[in-house]
Amino acid sequence: MSYSLKQKARLYQTLYTGMKAGLDLQLMLTGEVLPAVFLPRLREVVSATNQGKPLRAALATAGIVSPWEAGMLAIGESAGRLELVIAELRTFVVTRKARISADVRHVVKKLSLWFYVALMLIGSGLIQAAMV
């Protein structure tokens, strides 16, 4: 399953906020804290982390994060800066979502302009045809 950028942003924001507040990672992974959309896969993550797997591996195996996100999490885990990396991932996802939204708005605006021009040309052609 692929998650939307909005869902990923909520995941990273919740993890970051929980870690910043000192919440236990296992508590956050139970689904009581994280967005409900992740709940079906969180059971796999909890099981894997209980068996000693790193968070990055558990999230990647469960299909919650992509390989490059898992790589970033690995850097954070090995450097002892997981909280910072999660905050950066959230910023990246939010920025990407905003950029995609802006691109879509730009394309829609351009298409609307072309549609308007086409209607004007068709309309003027019909008027000229009616005058003949």
Short mmCIF file of C-alpha atoms in Angstrom, two decimals:
data_model
loop_
_atom_site.label_atom_id
_atom_site.label_comp_id
_atom_site.label_asym_id
_atom_site.label_seq_id
_atom_site.Cartn_x
_atom_site.Cartn_y
_atom_site.Cartn_z
CA MET A 1 0.00 0.00 0.00
CA SER A 2 1.21 3.45 -0.84
CA TYR A 3 0.49 6.31 1.51
CA SER A 4 -0.26 9.88 0.47
CA LEU A 5 2.13 12.71 1.21
CA LYS A 6 -0.42 14.09 3.68
CA GLN A 7 -0.52 10.76 5.54
CA LYS A 8 3.28 10.55 5.60
CA ALA A 9 3.50 14.12 6.91
CA ARG A 10 1.11 13.23 9.74
CA LEU A 11 3.14 10.10 10.53
CA TYR A 12 6.43 11.99 10.74
CA GLN A 13 4.87 14.90 12.64
CA THR A 14 3.34 12.54 15.19
CA LEU A 15 6.58 10.56 15.60
CA TYR A 16 8.59 13.76 15.97
CA THR A 17 6.21 15.31 18.48
CA GLY A 18 6.04 12.10 20.50
CA MET A 19 9.80 11.67 20.55
CA LYS A 20 10.28 15.33 21.47
CA ALA A 21 7.83 14.87 24.36
CA GLY A 22 9.70 11.79 25.53
CA LEU A 23 7.04 9.22 24.66
CA ASP A 24 8.23 5.64 24.41
CA LEU A 25 8.57 4.53 20.79
CA GLN A 26 6.79 1.24 21.47
CA LEU A 27 3.85 3.15 22.94
CA MET A 28 3.65 5.32 19.84
CA LEU A 29 3.74 2.25 17.59
CA THR A 30 0.71 0.65 19.23
CA GLY A 31 -1.57 2.81 17.12
CA GLU A 32 -2.89 4.79 20.03
CA VAL A 33 -0.84 7.78 18.93
CA LEU A 34 -0.05 7.36 15.22
CA PRO A 35 -2.60 8.03 12.48
CA ALA A 36 -5.16 5.22 12.17
CA VAL A 37 -4.40 4.62 8.48
CA PHE A 38 -1.13 2.98 9.56
CA LEU A 39 -2.71 0.70 12.18
CA PRO A 40 -2.93 -2.47 10.05
CA ARG A 41 0.81 -2.33 9.33
CA LEU A 42 1.89 -1.12 12.77
CA ARG A 43 1.35 -4.57 14.24
CA GLU A 44 4.14 -5.82 11.96
CA VAL A 45 6.36 -2.93 13.05
CA VAL A 46 5.76 -3.58 16.76
CA SER A 47 6.49 -7.28 16.30
CA ALA A 48 9.70 -6.57 14.38
CA THR A 49 10.98 -3.96 16.84
CA ASN A 50 10.16 -6.28 19.75
CA GLN A 51 12.40 -8.85 18.04
CA GLY A 52 15.22 -6.30 17.99
CA LYS A 53 14.97 -5.01 14.43
CA PRO A 54 15.76 -1.33 13.98
CA LEU A 55 12.83 1.01 13.39
CA ARG A 56 13.92 1.72 9.80
CA ALA A 57 13.91 -1.98 8.90
CA ALA A 58 10.57 -2.58 10.59
CA LEU A 59 8.91 0.38 8.84
CA ALA A 60 10.39 -0.58 5.45
CA THR A 61 9.41 -4.25 5.75
CA ALA A 62 5.87 -3.25 6.68
CA GLY A 63 5.72 -1.03 3.59
CA ILE A 64 5.20 2.16 5.55
CA VAL A 65 8.35 3.91 4.32
CA SER A 66 10.17 3.79 1.01
CA PRO A 67 13.76 2.53 0.73
CA TRP A 68 15.20 6.05 0.60
CA GLU A 69 13.20 7.04 3.70
CA ALA A 70 14.51 3.92 5.44
CA GLY A 71 18.02 4.99 4.46
CA MET A 72 17.50 8.40 6.01
CA LEU A 73 16.12 6.79 9.17
CA ALA A 74 19.16 4.49 9.26
CA ILE A 75 21.44 7.53 9.25
CA GLY A 76 19.44 9.05 12.10
CA GLU A 77 19.53 5.83 14.10
CA SER A 78 23.25 5.29 13.66
CA ALA A 79 24.08 8.92 14.46
CA GLY A 80 21.75 9.07 17.45
CA ARG A 81 19.74 11.81 15.73
CA LEU A 82 16.58 9.96 14.78
CA GLU A 83 14.38 12.77 16.07
CA LEU A 84 16.11 15.29 13.80
CA VAL A 85 15.89 13.01 10.75
CA ILE A 86 12.18 12.43 11.35
CA ALA A 87 11.67 16.21 11.52
CA GLU A 88 13.59 16.62 8.25
CA LEU A 89 11.55 13.88 6.56
CA ARG A 90 8.38 15.65 7.65
CA THR A 91 9.65 18.94 6.24
CA PHE A 92 10.59 17.26 2.97
CA VAL A 93 7.18 15.58 2.60
CA VAL A 94 5.27 18.77 3.41
CA THR A 95 7.40 20.80 0.98
CA ARG A 96 6.99 18.20 -1.76
CA LYS A 97 3.23 18.11 -1.25
CA ALA A 98 3.07 21.91 -1.47
CA ARG A 99 5.20 21.91 -4.63
CA ILE A 100 3.04 19.28 -6.32
CA SER A 101 -0.10 21.21 -5.39
CA ALA A 102 1.39 24.41 -6.84
CA ASP A 103 2.36 22.58 -10.04
CA VAL A 104 -1.15 21.18 -10.42
CA ARG A 105 -2.69 24.62 -9.88
CA HIS A 106 -0.34 26.07 -12.49
CA VAL A 107 -1.25 23.41 -15.06
CA VAL A 108 -4.98 23.84 -14.39
CA LYS A 109 -4.63 27.60 -14.79
CA LYS A 110 -2.82 27.18 -18.12
CA LEU A 111 -5.36 24.64 -19.37
CA SER A 112 -8.20 26.95 -18.36
CA LEU A 113 -6.65 29.77 -20.35
CA TRP A 114 -6.25 27.56 -23.43
CA PHE A 115 -9.81 26.31 -23.05
CA TYR A 116 -11.05 29.92 -22.88
CA VAL A 117 -9.05 30.83 -26.02
CA ALA A 118 -10.42 27.79 -27.85
CA LEU A 119 -13.98 28.71 -26.90
CA MET A 120 -13.44 32.27 -28.11
CA LEU A 121 -12.06 31.04 -31.44
CA ILE A 122 -14.92 28.59 -31.88
CA GLY A 123 -17.42 31.27 -30.90
CA SER A 124 -16.01 33.81 -33.33
CA GLY A 125 -15.98 31.18 -36.08
CA LEU A 126 -19.64 30.40 -35.43
CA ILE A 127 -20.54 34.08 -35.50
CA GLN A 128 -18.69 34.57 -38.79
CA ALA A 129 -20.37 31.49 -40.25
CA ALA A 130 -23.76 32.80 -39.21
CA MET A 131 -23.08 36.14 -40.87
CA VAL A 132 -22.27 34.55 -44.22
#
